[in-house]
XYZ file of C-alpha atoms in Angstrom:
699
model
C 8.002 5.825 -24.968
C 5.797 3.580 -26.887
C 3.011 4.122 -29.325
C 0.910 1.372 -27.755
C 1.049 -1.579 -25.040
C 0.070 -4.946 -25.866
C -0.718 -7.633 -23.158
C -1.283 -11.180 -24.412
C -2.951 -13.941 -22.232
C -1.908 -17.190 -23.712
C -3.316 -20.672 -24.117
C -2.105 -24.027 -25.037
C -5.731 -25.558 -25.604
C -5.607 -28.347 -28.358
C -8.242 -27.007 -30.268
C -9.936 -23.422 -30.879
C -11.216 -21.835 -27.995
C -12.777 -18.544 -26.649
C -13.994 -17.460 -23.422
C -12.463 -18.583 -19.953
C -8.773 -19.833 -20.457
C -8.640 -19.000 -23.740
C -6.502 -16.369 -25.739
C -6.631 -12.590 -24.985
C -5.070 -9.374 -26.019
C -5.466 -6.188 -24.801
C -4.154 -2.974 -26.531
C -3.879 0.173 -24.732
C -2.715 3.856 -26.980
C -3.578 7.165 -27.137
C -7.244 6.006 -28.281
C -8.134 3.714 -24.915
C -8.073 0.168 -24.442
C -9.315 -2.761 -26.313
C -9.490 -6.677 -25.721
C -9.903 -9.219 -28.100
C -10.760 -12.905 -27.769
C -8.622 -15.206 -30.540
C -9.641 -18.694 -30.548
C -6.513 -19.836 -31.962
C -2.579 -19.392 -31.549
C -1.879 -19.059 -35.475
C -4.671 -16.272 -35.278
C -3.078 -14.088 -32.225
C 0.379 -14.691 -33.661
C -0.964 -12.652 -36.966
C -2.504 -10.104 -34.907
C 0.876 -9.670 -32.449
C 3.050 -9.637 -35.785
C 0.519 -6.566 -37.154
C 0.853 -4.540 -34.096
C 4.893 -4.992 -34.041
C 5.294 -4.203 -37.353
C 3.680 -0.784 -36.604
C 6.401 -0.147 -34.082
C 7.150 1.167 -30.819
C 5.536 -1.470 -29.431
C 5.749 -2.986 -25.786
C 4.183 -6.739 -25.923
C 3.700 -8.216 -22.500
C 3.027 -12.135 -22.078
C 1.365 -13.894 -19.084
C 4.188 -16.758 -19.940
C 7.542 -17.143 -18.256
C 10.096 -16.254 -20.959
C 13.160 -18.632 -19.643
C 13.549 -21.922 -17.145
C 15.512 -22.087 -13.892
C 18.989 -22.056 -14.651
C 20.802 -25.291 -15.869
C 17.861 -26.098 -17.954
C 18.116 -23.964 -21.479
C 22.084 -24.538 -21.048
C 21.808 -28.132 -21.265
C 19.695 -28.444 -24.485
C 20.453 -25.241 -26.741
C 22.932 -22.482 -24.985
C 21.072 -19.544 -23.847
C 17.179 -18.997 -23.005
C 16.727 -17.441 -26.368
C 18.548 -20.221 -28.132
C 16.405 -22.668 -26.443
C 13.480 -20.486 -28.232
C 15.018 -21.058 -31.621
C 15.127 -24.877 -30.804
C 11.687 -24.973 -29.723
C 10.568 -23.090 -32.813
C 12.597 -25.949 -34.975
C 10.483 -28.731 -33.062
C 7.490 -27.462 -32.098
C 4.476 -27.897 -34.762
C 1.346 -26.315 -34.249
C -1.414 -26.214 -36.564
C -4.187 -23.732 -37.594
C -6.681 -25.712 -35.460
C -4.332 -25.725 -32.223
C -3.123 -29.279 -32.404
C 0.469 -29.501 -31.810
C 3.017 -31.771 -30.536
C 4.489 -30.210 -27.168
C 4.166 -33.457 -25.193
C 6.140 -35.329 -27.480
C 8.865 -32.265 -27.453
C 8.410 -32.004 -23.657
C 9.876 -36.146 -23.740
C 12.700 -35.107 -26.173
C 13.723 -32.410 -23.983
C 13.359 -34.452 -20.795
C 15.907 -36.920 -22.371
C 18.627 -34.594 -22.198
C 19.028 -35.175 -18.310
C 19.494 -37.991 -16.489
C 16.628 -39.810 -14.998
C 13.048 -38.894 -15.836
C 13.728 -35.251 -16.553
C 11.943 -31.907 -14.668
C 8.871 -31.477 -17.425
C 5.931 -33.664 -16.305
C 2.150 -33.686 -16.154
C 1.279 -35.956 -19.381
C -2.766 -34.880 -19.988
C -2.884 -37.102 -22.877
C -4.728 -40.462 -22.700
C -1.714 -42.649 -24.428
C 1.433 -42.955 -22.163
C 4.215 -40.822 -23.578
C 7.804 -42.333 -22.910
C 9.580 -39.845 -21.136
C 7.101 -37.788 -20.032
C 5.500 -38.872 -16.536
C 2.167 -37.927 -15.246
C 3.101 -37.214 -11.878
C 6.251 -34.804 -10.585
C 9.539 -36.813 -10.606
C 12.433 -36.175 -8.714
C 14.849 -34.002 -10.415
C 17.797 -31.618 -9.818
C 16.898 -28.225 -11.024
C 15.365 -25.574 -9.285
C 11.570 -25.523 -9.063
C 11.681 -21.710 -9.148
C 13.444 -19.067 -10.829
C 14.905 -16.367 -8.764
C 11.721 -13.653 -9.960
C 9.367 -16.356 -8.570
C 11.067 -16.538 -5.562
C 11.037 -12.994 -4.920
C 7.721 -12.878 -5.765
C 6.461 -15.914 -3.638
C 8.219 -14.397 -0.732
C 6.060 -11.506 -1.265
C 2.897 -13.434 -1.013
C 2.281 -14.293 -4.524
C 1.726 -17.820 -5.912
C 3.521 -18.445 -9.669
C 3.249 -21.782 -10.895
C 6.149 -24.144 -11.692
C 6.995 -24.073 -15.216
C 7.590 -27.928 -15.249
C 4.041 -28.786 -14.975
C 2.286 -29.349 -18.364
C -1.235 -30.530 -17.264
C -3.709 -30.295 -14.206
C -4.713 -27.342 -12.134
C -2.764 -24.235 -12.665
C 0.141 -25.654 -15.306
C 1.833 -23.223 -17.143
C 4.668 -25.704 -18.846
C 2.689 -26.028 -22.171
C 2.028 -22.485 -22.440
C 5.637 -21.797 -22.466
C 6.446 -24.651 -25.265
C 3.873 -23.199 -27.333
C 4.855 -19.568 -26.695
C 8.455 -19.573 -27.258
C 8.462 -20.822 -30.957
C 6.067 -17.946 -31.820
C 7.920 -15.300 -29.713
C 11.341 -16.465 -31.608
C 9.367 -15.726 -34.984
C 8.150 -12.313 -33.531
C 11.767 -11.474 -32.350
C 13.137 -12.177 -35.674
C 10.689 -10.732 -38.358
C 10.290 -7.440 -36.522
C 12.615 -4.927 -34.954
C 12.125 -6.675 -31.566
C 14.243 -7.150 -28.349
C 13.537 -9.579 -25.624
C 13.831 -7.642 -21.966
C 15.432 -8.104 -19.778
C 18.172 -10.474 -22.027
C 18.409 -7.573 -24.847
C 18.741 -3.716 -24.458
C 15.525 -2.467 -25.147
C 14.889 -1.360 -29.015
C 11.719 -0.190 -30.996
C 9.651 -2.988 -30.377
C 10.388 -5.026 -26.704
C 8.708 -8.306 -25.545
C 8.515 -8.315 -21.577
C 7.240 -11.167 -19.235
C 4.293 -9.822 -17.213
C 2.413 -11.348 -14.072
C -1.350 -10.010 -14.290
C -1.755 -11.564 -10.734
C 0.328 -8.595 -9.452
C -3.395 -6.858 -10.186
C -5.077 -9.431 -8.044
C -7.261 -6.905 -6.022
C -7.969 -4.516 -8.691
C -9.207 -7.635 -11.067
C -11.140 -8.899 -8.506
C -12.850 -5.552 -7.692
C -13.432 -4.912 -11.563
C -15.236 -8.447 -11.934
C -17.598 -7.311 -9.180
C -18.772 -4.248 -11.130
C -18.812 -6.302 -14.476
C -19.816 -9.736 -13.697
C -20.217 -10.785 -17.232
C -16.759 -10.175 -18.113
C -14.184 -13.234 -18.413
C -11.457 -12.670 -15.611
C -8.607 -12.974 -18.360
C -10.029 -10.327 -20.291
C -10.128 -7.969 -17.279
C -6.610 -9.250 -16.527
C -5.187 -8.008 -19.655
C -7.394 -4.742 -19.992
C -5.967 -3.778 -16.448
C -2.613 -4.732 -16.958
C -2.730 -2.567 -20.352
C -4.420 0.051 -19.036
C -1.649 0.731 -15.892
C 1.531 -0.042 -18.037
C 0.009 2.343 -20.561
C -0.412 5.229 -18.035
C 3.198 4.028 -16.414
C 4.477 4.448 -20.488
C 3.190 7.673 -19.988
C 4.980 9.183 -17.112
C 8.341 7.452 -17.805
C 8.093 5.001 -14.960
C 8.055 1.958 -17.438
C 11.366 3.450 -19.266
C 13.072 3.244 -15.649
C 11.696 -0.167 -15.008
C 12.915 -1.376 -18.212
C 16.376 0.111 -17.472
C 16.748 -0.968 -13.770
C 19.474 -2.724 -12.300
C 18.284 -6.561 -11.784
C 19.575 -9.166 -9.929
C 22.373 -11.352 -12.091
C 20.015 -14.516 -12.303
C 17.656 -12.274 -14.576
C 20.149 -12.561 -17.345
C 19.730 -16.400 -17.577
C 16.392 -16.716 -16.124
C 14.289 -13.723 -16.926
C 12.439 -11.436 -14.707
C 8.684 -10.196 -14.546
C 8.183 -6.570 -15.643
C 6.965 -4.284 -12.958
C 7.166 -7.130 -9.981
C 9.816 -4.665 -8.102
C 7.369 -1.851 -7.632
C 3.834 -3.731 -7.554
C 2.553 -0.184 -6.076
C 3.353 1.937 -9.038
C 1.655 -0.478 -11.127
C -1.686 -0.579 -9.050
C -1.718 3.265 -8.331
C -1.340 3.637 -12.250
C -5.073 2.573 -12.742
C -7.784 5.489 -12.551
C -10.309 5.463 -9.741
C -12.855 2.756 -10.171
C -15.317 4.505 -8.125
C -16.580 7.914 -7.520
C -15.068 9.429 -4.236
C -17.911 10.273 -1.510
C -18.492 13.794 -1.815
C -19.967 16.376 0.677
C -23.182 18.184 0.857
C -23.123 21.574 -1.046
C -24.376 23.047 1.918
C -22.453 21.107 4.724
C -20.753 24.301 6.038
C -23.871 26.565 6.314
C -24.179 28.252 9.445
C -27.784 28.642 10.529
C -29.520 32.257 10.403
C -28.458 35.103 12.843
C -24.988 32.960 14.228
C -22.442 35.369 14.411
C -19.236 34.558 16.427
C -19.165 30.869 16.900
C -17.375 29.302 19.936
C -14.383 27.016 19.438
C -16.221 23.704 20.627
C -19.553 24.496 18.964
C -17.597 25.007 15.498
C -15.488 21.537 16.257
C -18.843 19.827 16.647
C -20.442 21.551 13.572
C -17.179 20.736 11.454
C -17.389 16.887 12.566
C -21.384 16.454 11.875
C -20.516 18.056 8.528
C -18.070 15.759 7.079
C -17.294 12.022 6.058
C -14.647 10.074 4.962
C -13.560 11.026 1.384
C -10.741 8.693 0.912
C -10.382 6.005 -1.674
C -10.609 2.262 -0.604
C -7.897 -0.033 -1.954
C -6.267 -3.525 -0.904
C -2.811 -3.768 0.174
C -0.456 -6.598 1.047
C -0.395 -6.355 4.991
C 3.324 -6.026 4.769
C 3.089 -2.957 2.664
C 0.403 -1.359 4.508
C 2.435 0.785 7.199
C 0.880 4.053 7.893
C -2.230 3.078 6.118
C -5.862 3.377 7.826
C -8.312 0.243 7.870
C -11.158 0.617 6.049
C -13.067 -2.358 7.241
C -12.679 -4.293 10.418
C -9.966 -7.231 9.831
C -10.733 -10.744 11.244
C -7.992 -13.264 12.013
C -7.678 -15.665 9.885
C -5.821 -18.126 12.378
C -5.151 -18.180 16.307
C -2.560 -16.875 17.842
C -0.827 -18.941 18.993
C -2.347 -21.336 16.431
C -1.776 -24.410 18.996
C -0.647 -24.775 22.396
C 3.190 -24.382 23.062
C 5.501 -24.007 25.551
C 6.491 -20.791 27.127
C 9.901 -22.142 28.087
C 12.732 -24.743 27.567
C 11.997 -27.369 29.620
C 10.260 -30.931 29.962
C 6.769 -31.808 28.749
C 4.389 -34.468 30.360
C 1.001 -35.069 31.054
C 0.211 -33.442 34.871
C -2.258 -36.273 35.948
C 0.841 -38.587 36.005
C 2.731 -36.503 38.750
C 1.965 -35.523 42.125
C 3.878 -34.240 45.014
C 7.641 -34.777 46.173
C 10.247 -35.778 43.904
C 9.240 -36.652 40.372
C 11.221 -38.873 37.888
C 9.925 -39.676 34.353
C 11.364 -41.533 31.372
C 12.491 -39.457 28.623
C 11.320 -40.228 25.010
C 13.403 -40.168 22.245
C 13.355 -37.230 20.024
C 12.379 -33.371 20.959
C 9.796 -30.999 20.073
C 11.074 -27.401 19.054
C 9.454 -24.177 17.518
C 8.929 -25.132 13.805
C 9.906 -29.258 14.674
C 6.957 -30.566 16.278
C 7.414 -33.908 18.058
C 6.848 -37.104 15.852
C 4.052 -39.037 17.823
C 2.334 -38.898 21.070
C 4.110 -38.986 24.697
C 3.125 -42.141 26.550
C 1.800 -41.283 30.053
C 4.390 -41.427 32.683
C 7.348 -40.395 30.588
C 8.325 -36.883 29.558
C 9.843 -35.043 26.342
C 12.375 -32.493 25.967
C 10.526 -29.416 24.862
C 11.743 -25.942 23.688
C 10.310 -22.385 23.780
C 7.537 -22.076 21.505
C 7.286 -25.813 20.538
C 3.601 -27.084 19.923
C 2.764 -29.389 22.647
C 2.728 -33.041 21.641
C 0.057 -35.496 22.285
C 0.126 -36.518 25.813
C 1.554 -33.205 27.088
C -0.298 -30.312 29.162
C 2.370 -29.087 31.486
C 6.083 -28.008 31.347
C 8.802 -27.980 33.820
C 11.549 -25.306 33.523
C 14.815 -26.770 32.670
C 16.456 -25.233 35.601
C 14.165 -26.838 37.939
C 14.973 -30.336 36.761
C 18.169 -33.047 37.004
C 18.576 -34.836 33.849
C 20.423 -37.774 32.755
C 20.654 -39.513 29.558
C 17.411 -41.940 30.480
C 15.159 -39.641 32.528
C 14.307 -36.271 34.045
C 13.844 -35.643 37.796
C 11.907 -32.508 39.537
C 10.396 -31.405 42.636
C 6.320 -31.827 42.442
C 3.452 -30.857 42.654
C 3.614 -28.881 39.226
C 0.727 -26.642 38.461
C -1.378 -27.773 35.591
C -0.621 -26.378 32.243
C 2.402 -24.537 33.935
C 5.013 -23.045 31.681
C 2.215 -23.646 28.657
C 0.559 -21.126 26.398
C -3.432 -22.047 25.331
C -4.322 -21.931 21.701
C -5.509 -18.410 20.638
C -4.785 -17.152 24.274
C -3.560 -14.298 22.288
C -6.495 -14.004 19.367
C -8.886 -16.691 18.368
C -9.579 -17.133 14.890
C -12.432 -15.553 13.522
C -12.320 -12.555 15.610
C -11.910 -9.197 15.030
C -8.276 -8.238 15.378
C -8.305 -4.682 14.432
C -11.483 -2.454 13.660
C -12.154 0.104 11.149
C -10.323 3.215 11.399
C -7.036 2.013 12.950
C -3.698 3.124 11.920
C -1.585 0.559 11.063
C 1.843 0.903 13.151
C 4.497 -1.766 13.138
C 2.945 -3.422 16.184
C -0.282 -3.956 13.857
C 1.610 -4.885 11.099
C 3.018 -7.764 13.350
C -0.235 -8.580 14.807
C -1.972 -9.223 11.302
C 0.744 -11.076 10.081
C 0.687 -13.718 12.816
C -3.022 -14.144 12.526
C -2.216 -14.720 9.021
C -4.105 -11.839 7.031
C -2.032 -11.517 3.894
C -4.294 -8.489 2.702
C -6.152 -5.444 4.326
C -8.695 -3.152 2.896
C -7.153 0.325 3.827
C -7.987 3.952 2.748
C -5.728 5.379 0.372
C -3.670 8.511 1.432
C -5.777 11.683 1.731
C -4.561 14.121 -0.738
C -4.216 17.692 0.537
C -3.423 20.424 -1.489
C -1.861 23.759 0.027
C -2.294 26.888 -1.842
C -0.766 30.586 -1.201
C -2.092 33.696 -2.183
C -1.214 37.422 -2.185
C 0.613 39.920 -4.030
C 2.807 40.600 -1.285
C 4.055 36.891 -0.912
C 7.512 35.754 -2.608
C 7.318 32.306 -3.880
C 10.629 31.489 -2.715
C 13.358 32.358 -0.245
C 16.196 32.553 -2.923
C 14.237 35.197 -4.761
C 15.078 38.746 -3.694
C 12.175 40.677 -1.761
C 11.347 44.294 -1.931
C 10.552 46.101 1.437
C 6.863 45.589 1.087
C 7.002 42.099 0.317
C 7.506 38.773 2.507
C 8.386 35.413 2.012
C 5.912 32.726 1.897
C 6.111 30.690 5.261
C 2.723 29.315 5.528
C 2.990 27.014 2.419
C 6.168 25.310 3.394
C 4.756 25.130 6.837
C 1.574 23.466 5.943
C 2.827 20.977 3.746
C 5.335 20.077 6.093
C 2.776 19.493 8.850
C 0.570 17.416 6.067
C 3.522 15.154 5.324
C 4.189 14.848 9.141
C 0.484 13.892 9.488
C 0.611 10.908 7.266
C -1.169 13.035 4.043
C -0.127 13.281 0.796
C 0.924 16.961 0.221
C 0.002 18.618 -3.131
C 1.984 21.914 -3.668
C -0.590 23.977 -5.604
C 2.010 26.717 -5.069
C 1.374 30.434 -5.137
C -0.539 32.595 -7.119
C -1.180 36.674 -7.035
C -4.216 38.290 -5.974
C -5.874 37.833 -9.308
C -9.797 35.955 -9.294
C -8.964 34.334 -12.576
C -5.586 32.689 -11.413
C -6.926 31.931 -8.488
C -10.148 30.193 -10.111
C -7.501 28.161 -12.158
C -5.296 27.004 -8.970
C -8.614 26.220 -7.409
C -9.607 23.943 -10.184
C -6.092 22.505 -10.238
C -6.520 21.513 -6.642
C -9.515 20.286 -6.785
C -8.309 17.623 -9.770
C -5.249 16.584 -7.881
C -6.197 16.755 -4.525
C -9.017 15.408 -1.897
C -8.947 18.725 0.188
C -7.520 21.904 -0.363
C -5.985 24.387 2.072
C -5.442 27.960 1.429
C -3.931 30.752 3.539
C -4.861 34.226 3.237
C -7.770 35.878 1.698
C -10.249 34.177 3.990
C -11.774 37.503 5.375
C -14.051 40.251 3.724
C -11.549 42.782 2.554
C -11.098 44.572 -0.836
C -8.131 42.194 -1.547
C -9.802 38.928 -0.041
C -10.149 37.545 -3.502
C -10.006 33.868 -2.081
C -12.968 34.543 -0.103
C -15.138 36.216 -2.853
C -14.414 33.771 -5.222
C -15.614 30.969 -3.150
C -18.832 32.462 -2.106
C -19.490 33.527 -5.841
C -18.409 30.250 -7.484
C -18.115 27.790 -4.733
C -20.266 27.449 -1.771
C -18.429 29.703 1.058
C -19.439 29.662 4.538
C -17.350 32.322 6.753
C -17.057 31.111 9.985
C -16.093 33.788 12.609
C -14.541 31.821 15.307
C -14.557 32.974 19.062
C -10.714 32.106 18.980
C -7.471 34.226 19.141
C -5.644 34.037 17.261
C -6.997 32.975 13.656
C -10.830 34.381 13.983
C -11.736 33.912 10.507
C -12.027 30.442 9.079
C -13.434 30.069 5.049
C -14.968 26.877 4.605
C -16.368 26.003 1.399
C -16.623 23.323 -1.628
C -14.927 24.027 -5.100
C -15.597 21.290 -7.636
C -16.678 18.745 -4.684
C -13.602 19.356 -3.105
C -13.473 20.754 0.527
C -11.642 24.045 0.810
C -10.438 25.248 4.442
C -9.430 29.311 4.046
C -6.645 29.521 6.640
C -5.677 32.876 8.091
C -2.596 34.634 6.219
C -0.750 35.364 9.411
C 1.234 32.109 10.102
C 0.547 32.183 13.778
C -3.169 32.173 13.134
C -2.785 29.818 10.178
C -0.857 27.413 12.158
C -3.373 27.423 15.040
C -6.503 27.126 13.030
C -4.757 24.303 11.429
C -4.094 22.475 14.355
C -7.392 23.095 16.077
C -9.818 22.401 13.217
C -7.845 21.027 10.037
C -6.171 18.341 11.871
C -9.273 16.636 13.231
C -11.134 17.136 10.061
C -8.690 15.656 7.965
C -8.313 12.695 10.249
C -12.166 12.045 9.992
C -11.924 12.514 5.923
C -9.058 10.193 5.656
C -10.847 7.578 7.651
C -9.273 7.863 10.857
C -11.666 9.253 12.952
C -11.990 12.282 14.942
C -8.669 13.348 16.792
C -9.245 15.099 20.251
C -5.995 16.928 21.461
C -4.871 15.259 24.426
C -3.461 18.080 27.223
C -1.852 18.339 30.690
C -2.655 20.296 33.490
C 0.180 22.257 34.717
C 1.269 25.281 36.539
C 1.511 28.517 34.948
C 4.642 30.307 34.543
C 3.292 33.391 33.643
C 0.628 35.968 34.639
C -2.646 37.142 32.407
C -5.590 38.989 32.821
C -7.838 37.101 30.231
C -11.132 38.702 29.140
C -14.178 36.660 28.243
C -15.915 35.817 24.568
C -12.712 33.858 23.354
C -10.933 30.769 23.641
C -6.907 31.565 23.757
C -3.891 29.430 22.343
C -0.396 30.685 23.543
C 2.791 29.886 22.455
C 4.113 27.913 25.224
C 7.163 25.520 26.549
C 7.619 23.679 29.669
C 10.793 24.757 31.745
C 13.103 22.706 34.063
C 10.206 22.726 36.652
C 7.345 21.544 34.723
C 5.484 24.722 34.431
C 4.373 26.219 31.431
C 6.000 29.855 30.307
C 4.398 31.567 27.453
C 6.213 33.449 24.404
C 6.821 37.211 25.091
C 4.225 38.348 22.372
C 0.733 37.075 21.412
C 1.139 38.878 17.978
C 0.288 36.419 15.324
C 3.012 37.700 12.706
C 5.659 36.747 15.410
C 6.968 33.174 13.758
C 9.702 32.776 15.923
C 7.233 32.145 18.804
C 6.061 28.943 16.925
C 9.671 27.688 17.078
C 10.588 28.826 20.495
C 7.216 26.808 21.901
C 6.935 23.379 22.261
C 3.216 23.330 22.539
C 0.353 25.650 23.372
C -1.390 26.996 26.628
C -5.385 26.472 25.858
C -7.184 29.201 27.963
C -11.088 28.529 27.874
C -13.815 30.717 26.609
C -14.613 32.467 29.947
C -12.412 35.382 31.788
C -9.627 34.016 33.906
C -6.882 35.701 35.955
C -3.804 33.700 35.772
C -0.911 33.580 38.185
C 2.373 32.116 38.798
C 1.358 28.539 39.886
C -2.363 28.363 38.652
C -3.173 25.137 36.986
C -3.631 25.450 32.908
C -4.177 23.127 30.182
C -1.033 22.528 28.330
C -0.958 20.419 24.946
C 2.447 19.542 23.720
C 3.260 19.895 20.245
C 3.797 16.008 20.011
C -0.002 15.733 21.021
C -0.809 17.638 17.769
C 1.196 16.012 15.436
C 3.702 18.475 15.413
C 7.243 16.907 16.170
């Protein structure tokens, strides 16, 4: 645990500078987050040294702490030895004038040829420091940068000293300062050394690029560097408090990290992003959204569903995620194809390509041009009219080719290809964009991103998507008769809690974030505190028990007196009472206490409602008409849901009892038979509507 987090955005400017592309220092601690703009490196070093001397400080600096393997070893030894070498050779005056270019030339002299460092931005020529990128044997990227690039990030090369995106000069001026900090304070350098009281670590603010962009949209006067250090300090301070930062600092890293360093948080960027507090107020429901009209008593199921659908709106926050990390999320906006699929006309088979206009009927013999076209290896040049080229599946059609003949239909020698004509124009080829064209809407808002959708967006060059954050749904059990855990002893008048684990499991299966709010006794103050806790931690709350109007139905009474309760008496069996309320802005679904009724109400009402609030839209259950393997005389007035399963003949059998406390029937069944509101005389073989558990997200 650190007492403060400091994030330093460095600059190699040759004169004092403030504003954009200058030095920014953000400090997060128990008092909040503060960002300071510092005009010179000398002042910045003094400010950071003062922080480190206070102890228990993590300094994250947006500078690569080491070079690719082979560089430091050639000059000074290890990466921290190179810091010491640079501290001896770099002179950095209080007015920011420095000799980093001359030192870069000296470093290059340790290598054959021109050396890896380049980018002389001065007017005068400097021997040994080329202006343009030279050829050299050292790697362009460290292992950590390769990993970030494969994940879509775009770190800059450490070898470039000047020009757009250059970071080399920052490293040369920062490493001497860090060397002095390390030796003048009780400071270790991660991951080269075991963490001590103070720690220096490399950070990469672009891991929060989406959040920074959103922050700047709300604060247009803020400098981007200021936003970066502020948000990163805030995120790491949160991770410091919950223990995640300590785990990051002690995580197992690749062997290359001991030589080349590593970026703090790069292995879990989502944890870093989620550590930031919400930046926008979530949408709220109207206080009277669940109110029933005067005089309404029993509500048919269909009317209740329509009223519920009209009352609700999406509640989930919108966030940006890399496409490859968005599996299971719901699109919050239409997604447009950045490129066509396929991007260019290509071959659908292995064969030979040519211009169709140069062929006709009968045996066709075309001379072969030298070379071939393969996927990822386009043919260099154009194919002359009357000639053919070897082409493989997925290869871009070269200029002069619009048709491909399958290799199995050809006779080939070293000079020519022969086949029977005529061949259809554009045979065995794919048009550019025949799957999806660039600029069109590929997927619409509300689409759930499964593996197929991830594949489509990736193929269309969509690197990032706007998605809804997972809906957080709290589950609270109430009742004096409830025993919280099955490993505890229960007296004869007590029962084990079945509803809470059932509902938490159900929510997890539906793709939401279950929030276990635990169990509370029938004590109004405890129930109020539990509801307060639920409204803080969850977007929606499900309760079970206490939804009626009995003497011990405290949940219903509390929601009525201190919330905005509307008790819906649904014409439904099982599960007539359904309490709907708002508590501190969070919708509350009060489900019946009997497990069968609680599950049926959750499947019929909570499932479509949660889907709508999550951003995925309203869900209608899909059912099938099957023959009945039972008999029943149903009375009018209520819709009924019977626990059912299909037998070997495809007929629906129903559980032997309709009691809402018979939990074994839920496990026995593999679906529900839905009997409509009116009267019905069900006989063997009569058609009934059967809804499999799988169509209710219960598998």
